[in-house]
């Protein structure tokens, strides 16, 4: 099958074609990479919601209840679950949960789990690629579930249109909030497991922290939504808050700003990986010659490096 055919299948939302492409991308099959490149031009339509929080905070359970709300609105849903930490709450379980809720297989929900192997807390290339494929497939909304790990949260928030941070009462969350700097990145705070003690204390603590920050009249002030994911309490309200934030982004310049930020991040990541690939391919004999020149003090390391990166560079 040629590239155009494969592309059309993805754009038509073909699940098998998408799964095959994602496997191909994982294995770095050249055809898959080429297809991914052409897909990019058809992305940018999906709304991306990041859901982050400590392991076991209830992110998957929340999504299990939240997704049906969007499905009722006929929105097509994609879910990327990064690094399911426990075997009990991994992507497969999330899949089961969503299927349970939607009574049978719903082909308009596409879930994919990604391991964070070799990923140092930042945003992985695989996450972005998976988002792009789902976006091209015509998903209206894509949820990205990831475990909060300090700096990592910030990166997920950078690619999300709406960043949801899930907290639970009684775990010293106030300190966690301060430490991870999530106050800066959250668009919506969820206090889940409100059936447990301490939800009000946590809400007050959070409110107190939000009050310390001054918000301009046209600036978004993060809302705090109380939920009980297992029973579905607060879920409708959370869905409304997501849509309200989307309206806020669209009505001003914020959406464009976020999308540009994401494009910039992707460009920088692509430059980095291209450079790495380039460095790996440098002719070893040429390198040896430069090493000899250096050893004989015929040149200096910086000039030699510039010569490798850009052979037309004159001696600086
Ligand atoms: N009591 C109570 N338990 C909940 C609630 N929401 C989720 N849980 C439970 O908390 C546990 C963890 O829930 P998950 O949804 O798997 O949490 P997670 O944040 O996705 O976990 P990881 O993906 O491992 O980080 C499960 O046993 C859930 O049933 C809630 O509102 N109240
Ligand atoms: Mg989970």
Coordinates of C-alpha atoms and ligand atoms in Angstrom, one line a residue:
X1 CA 0.0 0.0 0.0
X2 CA 1.4 3.4 -0.8
X3 CA 1.8 6.3 1.5
X4 CA -1.3 8.2 0.3
X5 CA -3.5 5.1 1.0
X6 CA -2.1 4.6 4.4
X7 CA -2.5 8.3 5.2
X8 CA -6.2 8.2 4.1
X9 CA -6.8 5.2 6.3
X10 CA -5.4 7.0 9.3
X11 CA -7.4 10.1 8.5
X12 CA -10.5 8.0 8.3
X13 CA -9.9 6.8 11.8
X14 CA -8.9 3.2 10.9
X15 CA -7.9 1.6 14.2
X16 CA -5.8 -1.2 12.7
X17 CA -3.9 1.2 10.5
X18 CA -3.3 3.5 13.5
X19 CA -2.1 0.6 15.7
X20 CA 0.2 -0.6 12.9
X21 CA 1.6 2.9 12.5
X22 CA 2.2 3.3 16.3
X23 CA 4.1 0.0 16.4
X24 CA 6.1 1.1 13.3
X25 CA 7.0 4.3 15.0
X26 CA 8.1 2.5 18.1
X27 CA 10.3 0.2 16.0
X28 CA 11.6 3.2 14.0
X29 CA 10.5 1.6 10.7
X30 CA 11.4 4.2 8.0
X31 CA 7.9 3.9 6.3
X32 CA 6.2 4.6 9.5
X33 CA 8.4 7.7 10.2
X34 CA 7.6 9.0 6.7
X35 CA 3.9 8.5 7.3
X36 CA 4.1 10.2 10.7
X37 CA 5.7 13.2 8.9
X38 CA 2.8 13.5 6.5
X39 CA 0.3 13.1 9.3
X40 CA 1.6 16.1 11.1
X41 CA 0.0 18.4 8.6
X42 CA -3.4 17.0 9.4
X43 CA -3.1 17.5 13.2
X44 CA -3.9 20.4 15.5
X45 CA -7.6 19.9 15.6
X46 CA -7.9 17.7 18.7
X47 CA -8.3 19.2 22.2
X48 CA -5.6 17.9 24.5
X49 CA -6.2 17.4 28.2
X50 CA -3.4 16.4 30.5
X51 CA -4.3 14.6 33.7
X52 CA -1.5 14.3 36.2
X53 CA -1.2 13.4 39.8
X54 CA 0.5 11.1 42.3
X55 CA 0.4 7.3 41.7
X56 CA -3.0 6.0 42.9
X57 CA -4.6 9.5 43.1
X58 CA -7.5 8.1 40.9
X59 CA -6.6 9.5 37.5
X60 CA -7.7 6.4 35.6
X61 CA -10.9 6.1 37.6
X62 CA -11.6 9.7 36.9
X63 CA -11.1 9.2 33.2
X64 CA -13.3 6.1 33.3
X65 CA -16.2 8.3 34.6
X66 CA -15.3 11.4 32.6
X67 CA -15.0 9.9 29.1
X68 CA -18.6 8.8 28.9
X69 CA -19.7 12.4 29.6
X70 CA -17.8 13.5 26.4
X71 CA -19.0 10.5 24.5
X72 CA -22.6 11.5 25.2
X73 CA -21.7 14.7 23.5
X74 CA -20.6 12.6 20.5
X75 CA -17.0 13.6 20.9
X76 CA -14.5 11.1 19.7
X77 CA -12.0 10.3 22.5
X78 CA -8.3 9.3 22.6
X79 CA -6.4 8.4 25.7
X80 CA -2.7 8.1 26.2
X81 CA -1.8 6.5 29.5
X82 CA 1.9 7.1 30.3
X83 CA 3.7 4.8 32.7
X84 CA 0.9 2.9 34.4
X85 CA 2.7 2.4 37.7
X86 CA 0.8 -0.4 39.2
X87 CA -0.4 -3.6 37.5
X88 CA -3.8 -2.8 39.1
X89 CA -4.3 0.6 37.6
X90 CA -2.5 0.3 34.2
X91 CA -3.9 1.1 30.8
X92 CA -5.5 -2.2 30.4
X93 CA -7.6 -1.7 33.5
X94 CA -8.4 1.8 32.3
X95 CA -9.6 0.3 29.0
X96 CA -11.8 -2.2 30.9
X97 CA -13.2 0.5 33.0
X98 CA -14.1 2.7 30.0
X99 CA -15.5 -0.3 28.1
X100 CA -17.5 -1.2 31.2
X101 CA -19.0 2.3 31.3
X102 CA -19.8 2.5 27.7
X103 CA -21.3 -1.0 27.6
X104 CA -19.3 -2.8 24.9
X105 CA -16.7 -1.9 22.5
X106 CA -16.9 1.8 21.5
X107 CA -14.8 2.3 18.4
X108 CA -14.7 6.0 19.0
X109 CA -12.6 5.6 22.1
X110 CA -9.0 4.8 21.4
X111 CA -6.7 4.0 24.4
X112 CA -3.0 3.4 24.3
X113 CA -0.5 2.8 27.1
X114 CA 3.1 3.9 26.9
X115 CA 5.9 2.8 29.1
X116 CA 8.1 5.6 30.3
X117 CA 11.1 3.4 30.0
X118 CA 14.3 5.4 29.4
X119 CA 12.3 8.5 30.0
X120 CA 13.7 10.8 32.6
X121 CA 10.6 12.5 33.8
X122 CA 10.3 14.8 30.8
X123 CA 7.9 14.6 27.9
X124 CA 8.6 11.7 25.6
X125 CA 8.7 11.8 21.9
X126 CA 6.4 8.7 21.9
X127 CA 3.7 10.7 23.8
X128 CA 3.7 13.4 21.2
X129 CA 3.7 11.0 18.3
X130 CA 0.8 9.1 19.8
X131 CA -1.1 12.3 20.3
X132 CA -0.5 13.3 16.7
X133 CA -1.8 9.9 15.4
X134 CA -4.9 10.2 17.5
X135 CA -5.4 13.8 16.4
X136 CA -5.1 12.8 12.7
X137 CA -7.6 10.0 13.3
X138 CA -10.2 12.7 14.1
X139 CA -10.3 12.3 17.8
X140 CA -12.0 15.5 19.2
X141 CA -10.5 15.2 22.7
X142 CA -7.3 13.4 23.8
X143 CA -6.6 12.7 27.4
X144 CA -3.0 12.2 28.5
X145 CA -2.7 10.5 31.9
X146 CA 0.7 10.7 33.5
X147 CA 2.1 10.2 37.0
X148 CA 3.2 13.5 38.5
X149 CA 6.9 13.6 38.9
X150 CA 7.9 17.1 39.6
X151 CA 9.5 18.5 36.5
X152 CA 7.6 16.0 34.3
X153 CA 4.3 17.6 35.2
X154 CA 5.4 20.8 33.7
X155 CA 6.2 19.2 30.4
X156 CA 2.9 17.5 30.1
X157 CA 1.2 20.7 31.0
X158 CA 3.1 22.4 28.2
X159 CA 1.6 20.2 25.5
X160 CA -1.9 20.1 27.0
X161 CA -4.6 22.7 26.3
X162 CA -6.0 22.0 29.7
X163 CA -3.9 20.7 32.5
X164 CA -5.7 18.9 35.3
X165 CA -3.8 18.1 38.5
X166 CA -5.4 15.4 40.7
X167 CA -4.8 15.6 44.4
X168 CA -6.1 13.5 47.3
X169 CA -6.8 14.5 50.9
X170 CA -4.5 13.6 53.7
X171 CA -1.2 13.0 51.8
X172 CA 0.6 16.3 52.6
X173 CA -0.5 17.5 49.2
X174 CA 0.0 21.2 50.2
X175 CA 3.7 20.5 50.4
X176 CA 3.7 18.6 47.2
X177 CA 2.0 21.5 45.4
X178 CA 4.6 23.9 46.5
X179 CA 7.5 21.5 45.7
X180 CA 6.4 20.5 42.2
X181 CA 5.4 24.0 41.2
X182 CA 2.1 22.7 40.0
X183 CA 0.4 25.8 41.1
X184 CA 2.0 27.4 38.0
X185 CA 0.9 24.7 35.5
X186 CA -2.6 23.6 36.7
X187 CA -5.6 24.9 34.9
X188 CA -8.0 22.8 37.0
X189 CA -7.4 21.2 40.4
X190 CA -9.3 18.1 41.2
X191 CA -9.5 17.0 44.8
X192 CA -10.5 13.3 44.4
X193 CA -11.5 10.8 47.0
X194 CA -13.6 13.3 48.8
X195 CA -15.3 10.4 50.6
X196 CA -12.2 10.5 52.8
X197 CA -11.4 12.9 55.5
X198 CA -9.5 16.1 54.8
X199 CA -10.9 17.2 51.5
X200 CA -12.1 20.6 53.0
X201 CA -8.7 21.2 54.6
X202 CA -7.0 20.5 51.3
X203 CA -9.4 22.8 49.5
X204 CA -8.8 25.6 52.0
X205 CA -5.0 25.1 51.7
X206 CA -5.3 25.3 47.9
X207 CA -7.5 28.3 48.0
X208 CA -5.1 30.0 50.3
X209 CA -2.3 29.4 47.8
X210 CA -4.3 30.6 44.9
X211 CA -5.2 33.8 46.8
X212 CA -1.5 34.6 47.2
X213 CA -1.2 34.9 43.5
X214 CA -2.7 37.9 41.8
X215 CA -4.6 37.2 38.6
X216 CA -5.2 39.8 36.0
X217 CA -8.8 40.2 34.9
X218 CA -8.2 38.4 31.6
X219 CA -6.2 35.7 33.2
X220 CA -7.5 32.2 34.0
X221 CA -7.8 31.4 37.7
X222 CA -7.7 27.6 38.2
X223 CA -10.9 26.1 39.6
X224 CA -11.0 23.5 42.3
X225 CA -13.4 20.6 41.6
X226 CA -14.2 18.1 44.3
X227 CA -14.8 14.5 43.0
X228 CA -15.4 11.0 44.1
X229 CA -14.3 9.2 41.0
X230 CA -15.6 5.7 42.1
X231 CA -19.2 7.0 42.4
X232 CA -19.0 9.6 39.7
X233 CA -19.7 12.5 42.1
X234 CA -18.4 15.8 40.7
X235 CA -17.6 14.4 37.3
X236 CA -20.2 16.4 35.4
X237 CA -18.9 19.5 37.0
X238 CA -15.3 18.6 36.0
X239 CA -16.4 18.1 32.4
X240 CA -18.1 21.5 32.4
X241 CA -14.9 23.1 33.9
X242 CA -12.8 21.5 31.0
X243 CA -15.2 23.0 28.5
X244 CA -15.2 26.3 30.3
X245 CA -11.4 26.4 30.1
X246 CA -11.5 25.6 26.4
X247 CA -13.9 28.4 25.8
X248 CA -11.6 30.7 27.7
X249 CA -8.6 29.7 25.6
X250 CA -10.5 30.0 22.3
X251 CA -12.1 33.4 23.1
X252 CA -8.7 35.1 23.6
X253 CA -5.2 34.7 22.4
X254 CA -4.2 32.0 24.9
X255 CA -5.0 29.1 22.6
X256 CA -2.7 30.4 19.9
X257 CA 0.0 31.0 22.5
X258 CA -0.2 27.5 23.8
X259 CA -0.1 25.9 20.4
X260 CA 2.9 27.9 19.4
X261 CA 4.6 26.9 22.6
X262 CA 3.9 23.3 21.7
X263 CA 5.3 23.8 18.2
X264 CA 8.4 25.4 19.6
X265 CA 8.9 22.5 22.0
X266 CA 8.6 20.0 19.2
X267 CA 11.0 21.9 17.0
X268 CA 13.6 22.0 19.7
X269 CA 13.1 18.2 20.4
X270 CA 13.4 17.5 16.7
X271 CA 16.6 19.6 16.4
X272 CA 18.1 17.8 19.4
X273 CA 17.3 14.3 18.0
X274 CA 18.5 15.3 14.5
X275 CA 21.8 16.5 16.0
X276 CA 22.2 13.2 17.9
X277 CA 21.6 11.2 14.8
X278 CA 24.0 13.3 12.9
X279 CA 26.7 12.9 15.5
X280 CA 26.3 9.2 15.5
X281 CA 26.8 9.2 11.7
X282 CA 30.0 11.2 11.6
X283 CA 32.7 9.5 9.6
X284 CA 35.0 7.9 12.2
X285 CA 38.1 8.4 10.0
X286 CA 37.4 12.1 9.7
X287 CA 37.0 12.2 13.5
X288 CA 40.4 10.4 13.9
X289 CA 42.0 12.9 11.7
X290 CA 40.6 15.8 13.8
X291 CA 41.8 14.0 16.9
X292 CA 45.3 13.8 15.5
X293 CA 45.2 17.5 14.6
X294 CA 44.1 18.3 18.1
X295 CA 46.8 16.2 19.7
X296 CA 49.4 18.0 17.5
X297 CA 47.8 21.4 18.5
X298 CA 47.1 22.2 14.8
X299 CA 43.6 23.3 15.9
X300 CA 41.4 23.7 19.0
X301 CA 38.4 21.6 20.1
X302 CA 35.8 24.3 19.4
X303 CA 37.0 24.9 15.9
X304 CA 37.2 21.2 15.2
X305 CA 33.7 20.7 16.5
X306 CA 32.3 23.5 14.3
X307 CA 34.1 22.0 11.3
X308 CA 32.2 18.7 11.9
X309 CA 28.9 20.3 12.4
X310 CA 29.2 22.7 9.5
X311 CA 32.0 21.8 7.2
X312 CA 31.8 25.1 5.4
X313 CA 32.8 26.9 8.7
X314 CA 35.9 28.9 8.4
X315 CA 38.5 28.8 11.1
X316 CA 36.9 31.1 13.7
Ligands
LIG1 N1 -12.2 5.9 48.2 C1 -12.0 6.3 46.9 N2 -11.2 5.5 46.2 C2 -10.9 5.9 44.9 C3 -11.6 7.0 44.3 N3 -11.1 7.2 43.0 C4 -10.3 6.1 42.8 N4 -10.2 5.4 43.9 C5 -9.4 4.1 44.1 O1 -8.0 4.5 44.1 C6 -7.2 3.4 43.5 C7 -6.3 4.0 42.5 O2 -7.1 4.5 41.4 P1 -6.6 4.7 39.9 O3 -7.7 5.3 39.2 O4 -6.0 3.5 39.4 O5 -5.4 5.7 40.2 P2 -4.3 6.3 39.2 O6 -4.1 7.7 39.6 O7 -4.8 6.1 37.8 O8 -3.1 5.4 39.5 P3 -1.7 5.2 38.7 O9 -2.1 5.1 37.2 O10 -1.2 3.9 39.2 O11 -0.9 6.3 39.0 C8 -8.2 2.4 43.0 O12 -8.3 1.4 43.9 C9 -9.5 3.2 42.9 O13 -10.7 2.4 43.1 C10 -12.4 7.8 45.1 O14 -13.0 8.8 44.8 N5 -12.6 7.4 46.4
LIG2 MG1 -3.8 5.2 36.2

